[in-house]
XYZ file of N, CA and C in Angstrom:
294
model
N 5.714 -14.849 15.054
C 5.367 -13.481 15.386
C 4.296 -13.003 14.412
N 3.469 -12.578 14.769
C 1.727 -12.042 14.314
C 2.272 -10.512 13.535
N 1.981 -10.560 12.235
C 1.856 -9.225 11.785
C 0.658 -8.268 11.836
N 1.142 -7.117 12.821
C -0.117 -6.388 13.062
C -1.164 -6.083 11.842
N -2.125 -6.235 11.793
C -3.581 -6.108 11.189
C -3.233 -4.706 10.705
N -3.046 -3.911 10.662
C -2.862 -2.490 9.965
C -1.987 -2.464 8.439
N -0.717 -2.603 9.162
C 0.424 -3.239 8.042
C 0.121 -4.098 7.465
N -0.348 -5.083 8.024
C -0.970 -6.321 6.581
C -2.159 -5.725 5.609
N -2.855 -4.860 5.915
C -4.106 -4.182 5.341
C -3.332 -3.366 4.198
N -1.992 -2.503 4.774
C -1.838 -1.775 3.674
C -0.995 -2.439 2.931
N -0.280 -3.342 3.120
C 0.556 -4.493 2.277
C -0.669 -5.083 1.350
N -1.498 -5.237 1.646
C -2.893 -5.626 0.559
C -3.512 -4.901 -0.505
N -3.607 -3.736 0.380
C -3.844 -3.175 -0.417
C -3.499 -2.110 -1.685
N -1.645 -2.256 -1.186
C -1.033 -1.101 -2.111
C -0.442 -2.625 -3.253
N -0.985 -3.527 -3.249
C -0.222 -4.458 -4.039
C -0.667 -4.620 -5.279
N -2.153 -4.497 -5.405
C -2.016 -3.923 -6.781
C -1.586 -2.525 -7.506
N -1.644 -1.890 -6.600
C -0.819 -0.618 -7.379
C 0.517 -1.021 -7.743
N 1.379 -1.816 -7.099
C 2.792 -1.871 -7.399
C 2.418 -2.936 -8.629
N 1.730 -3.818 -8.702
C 1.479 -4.198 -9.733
C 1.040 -3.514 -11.156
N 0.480 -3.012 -10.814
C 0.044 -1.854 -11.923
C 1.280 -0.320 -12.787
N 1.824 -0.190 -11.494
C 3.174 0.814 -12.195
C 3.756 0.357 -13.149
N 4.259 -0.957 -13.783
C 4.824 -0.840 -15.005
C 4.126 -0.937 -16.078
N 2.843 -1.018 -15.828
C 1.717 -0.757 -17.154
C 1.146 0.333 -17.205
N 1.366 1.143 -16.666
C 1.474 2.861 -16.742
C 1.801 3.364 -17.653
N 1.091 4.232 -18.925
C 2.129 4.304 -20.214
C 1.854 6.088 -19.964
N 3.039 6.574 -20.620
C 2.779 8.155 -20.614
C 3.984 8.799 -19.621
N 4.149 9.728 -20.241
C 5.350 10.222 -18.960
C 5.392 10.299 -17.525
N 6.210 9.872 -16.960
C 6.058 9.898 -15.713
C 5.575 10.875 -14.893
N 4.408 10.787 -13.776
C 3.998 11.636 -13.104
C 4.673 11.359 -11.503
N 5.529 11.644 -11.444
C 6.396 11.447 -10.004
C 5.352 12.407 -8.893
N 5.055 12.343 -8.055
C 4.702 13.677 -7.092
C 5.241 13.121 -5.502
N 5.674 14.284 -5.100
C 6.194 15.837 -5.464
C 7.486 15.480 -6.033
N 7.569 16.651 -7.362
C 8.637 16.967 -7.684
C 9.891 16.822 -6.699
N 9.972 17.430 -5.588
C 10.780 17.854 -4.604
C 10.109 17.344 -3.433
N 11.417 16.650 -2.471
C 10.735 16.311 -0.995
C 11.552 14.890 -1.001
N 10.872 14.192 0.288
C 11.878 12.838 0.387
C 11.182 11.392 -0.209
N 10.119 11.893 -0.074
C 9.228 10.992 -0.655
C 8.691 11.317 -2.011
N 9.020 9.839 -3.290
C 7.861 10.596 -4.519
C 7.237 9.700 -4.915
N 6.338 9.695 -5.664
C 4.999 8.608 -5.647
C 4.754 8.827 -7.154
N 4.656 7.924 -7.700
C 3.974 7.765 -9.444
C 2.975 7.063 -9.205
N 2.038 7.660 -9.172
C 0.034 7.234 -8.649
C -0.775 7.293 -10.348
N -0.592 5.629 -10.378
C -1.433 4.757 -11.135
C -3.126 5.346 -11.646
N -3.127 6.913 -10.940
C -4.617 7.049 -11.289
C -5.740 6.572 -12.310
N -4.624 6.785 -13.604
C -5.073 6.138 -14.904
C -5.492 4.853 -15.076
N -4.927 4.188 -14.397
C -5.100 2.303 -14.232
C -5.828 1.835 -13.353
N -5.780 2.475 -12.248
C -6.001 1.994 -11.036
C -7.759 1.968 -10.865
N -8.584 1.482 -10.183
C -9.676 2.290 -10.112
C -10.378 1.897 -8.419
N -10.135 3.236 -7.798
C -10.926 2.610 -6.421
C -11.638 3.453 -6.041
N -12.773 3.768 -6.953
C -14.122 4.396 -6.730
C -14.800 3.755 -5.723
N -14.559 2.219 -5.717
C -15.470 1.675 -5.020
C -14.742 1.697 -3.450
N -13.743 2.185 -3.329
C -13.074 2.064 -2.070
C -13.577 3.346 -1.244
N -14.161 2.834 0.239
C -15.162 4.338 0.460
C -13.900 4.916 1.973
N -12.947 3.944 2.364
C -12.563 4.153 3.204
C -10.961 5.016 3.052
N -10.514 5.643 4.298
C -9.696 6.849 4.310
C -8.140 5.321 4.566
N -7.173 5.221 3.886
C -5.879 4.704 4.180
C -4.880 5.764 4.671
N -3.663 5.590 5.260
C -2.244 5.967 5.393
C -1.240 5.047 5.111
N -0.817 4.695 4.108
C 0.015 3.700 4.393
C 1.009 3.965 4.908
N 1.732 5.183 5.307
C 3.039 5.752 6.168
C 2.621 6.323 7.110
N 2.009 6.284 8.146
C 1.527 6.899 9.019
C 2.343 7.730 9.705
N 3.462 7.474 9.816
C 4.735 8.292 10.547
C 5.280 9.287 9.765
N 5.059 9.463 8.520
C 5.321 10.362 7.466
C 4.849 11.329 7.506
N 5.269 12.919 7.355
C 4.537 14.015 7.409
C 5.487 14.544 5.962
N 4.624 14.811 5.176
C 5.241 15.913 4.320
C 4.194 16.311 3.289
N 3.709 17.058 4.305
C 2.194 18.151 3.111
C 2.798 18.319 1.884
N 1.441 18.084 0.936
C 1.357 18.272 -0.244
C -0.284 18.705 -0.598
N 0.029 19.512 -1.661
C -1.552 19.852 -2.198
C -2.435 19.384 -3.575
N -3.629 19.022 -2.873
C -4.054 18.399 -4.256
C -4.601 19.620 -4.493
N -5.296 19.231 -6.210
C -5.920 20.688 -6.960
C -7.239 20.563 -6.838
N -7.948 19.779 -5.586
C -8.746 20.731 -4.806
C -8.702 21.337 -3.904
N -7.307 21.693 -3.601
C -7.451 22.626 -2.518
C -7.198 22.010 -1.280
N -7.170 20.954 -0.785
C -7.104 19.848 0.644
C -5.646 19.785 0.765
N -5.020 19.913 1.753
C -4.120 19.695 2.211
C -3.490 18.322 2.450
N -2.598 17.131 2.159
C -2.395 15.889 2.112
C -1.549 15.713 3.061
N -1.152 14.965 4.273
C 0.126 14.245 4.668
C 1.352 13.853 4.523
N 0.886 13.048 3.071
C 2.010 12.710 2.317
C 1.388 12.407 1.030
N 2.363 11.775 0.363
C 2.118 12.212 -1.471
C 1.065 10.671 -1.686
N 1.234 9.709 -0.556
C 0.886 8.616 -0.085
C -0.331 8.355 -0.570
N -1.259 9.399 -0.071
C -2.459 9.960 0.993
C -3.386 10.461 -0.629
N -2.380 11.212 -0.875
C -3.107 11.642 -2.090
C -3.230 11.028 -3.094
N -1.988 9.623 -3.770
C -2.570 8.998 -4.572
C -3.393 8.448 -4.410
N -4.246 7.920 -3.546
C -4.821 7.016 -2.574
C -7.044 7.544 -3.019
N -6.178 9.039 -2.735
C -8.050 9.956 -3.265
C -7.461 9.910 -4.780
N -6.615 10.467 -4.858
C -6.320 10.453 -6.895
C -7.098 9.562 -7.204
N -6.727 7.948 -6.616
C -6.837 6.916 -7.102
C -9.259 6.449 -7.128
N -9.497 7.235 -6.097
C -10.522 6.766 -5.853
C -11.540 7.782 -6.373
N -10.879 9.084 -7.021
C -11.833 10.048 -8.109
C -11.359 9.665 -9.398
N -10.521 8.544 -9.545
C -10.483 8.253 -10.491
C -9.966 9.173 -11.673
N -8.526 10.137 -10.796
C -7.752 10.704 -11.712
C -7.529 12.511 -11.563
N -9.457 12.437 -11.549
C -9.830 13.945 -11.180
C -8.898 14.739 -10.244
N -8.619 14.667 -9.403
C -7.727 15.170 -7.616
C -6.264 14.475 -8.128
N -5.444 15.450 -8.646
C -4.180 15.486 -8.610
C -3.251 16.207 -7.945
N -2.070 15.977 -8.214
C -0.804 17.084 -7.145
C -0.916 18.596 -7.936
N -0.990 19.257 -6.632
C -1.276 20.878 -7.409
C 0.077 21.701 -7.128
N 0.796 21.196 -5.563
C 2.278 22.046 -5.801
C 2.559 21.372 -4.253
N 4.278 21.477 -3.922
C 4.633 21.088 -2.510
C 3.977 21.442 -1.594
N 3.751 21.340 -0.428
C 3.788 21.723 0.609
C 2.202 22.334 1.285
N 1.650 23.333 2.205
C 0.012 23.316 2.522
C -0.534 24.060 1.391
N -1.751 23.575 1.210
C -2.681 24.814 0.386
C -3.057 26.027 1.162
């Protein structure tokens, strides 16, 4: 059985981040505080400036969150994802829409 091309993309590509979380030093940045989903986004480590394209890796997931520019997120997913690709700048600003 063929694993769809989507799911294998984001299995690729979130694998170095899971690699990267236990070399994360500094207190934990969980986001969101509150909700069902929480995400500790590697911004510090990670670097995907060079990544120009938009991911979801939960696509079925809805649970707005706001970064502190102001953009409204999907999921907390979504936003480490730009965290990760300003390279820190665009963090969690509070639950739910801006």
């Amino acid at each position: 059985m063929a694993i769809p091309f989507g799911v294998l993309c984001s299995q690729l590509f979130f694998i170095p981040i899971y690699l990267a979380l236990p070399s994360v030093s500094g207190p934990p940045r969980w986001w969101p505080p509150h909700g069902n989903i929480k995400v500790k986004c590697p911004y510090e480590k990670v670097d995907f400036s060079w990544f120009q394209e938009t991911v979801n890796p939960y696509p079925g997931l809805y649970q707005p969150i706001c970064g502190n520019n102001l953009i409204t997120y999907d999921n907390p997913c979504i936003l480490c994802v730009v965290s990760m690709k300003s390279r820190g700048k665009i963090r969690f600003l509070h639950d739910g829409q801006c």
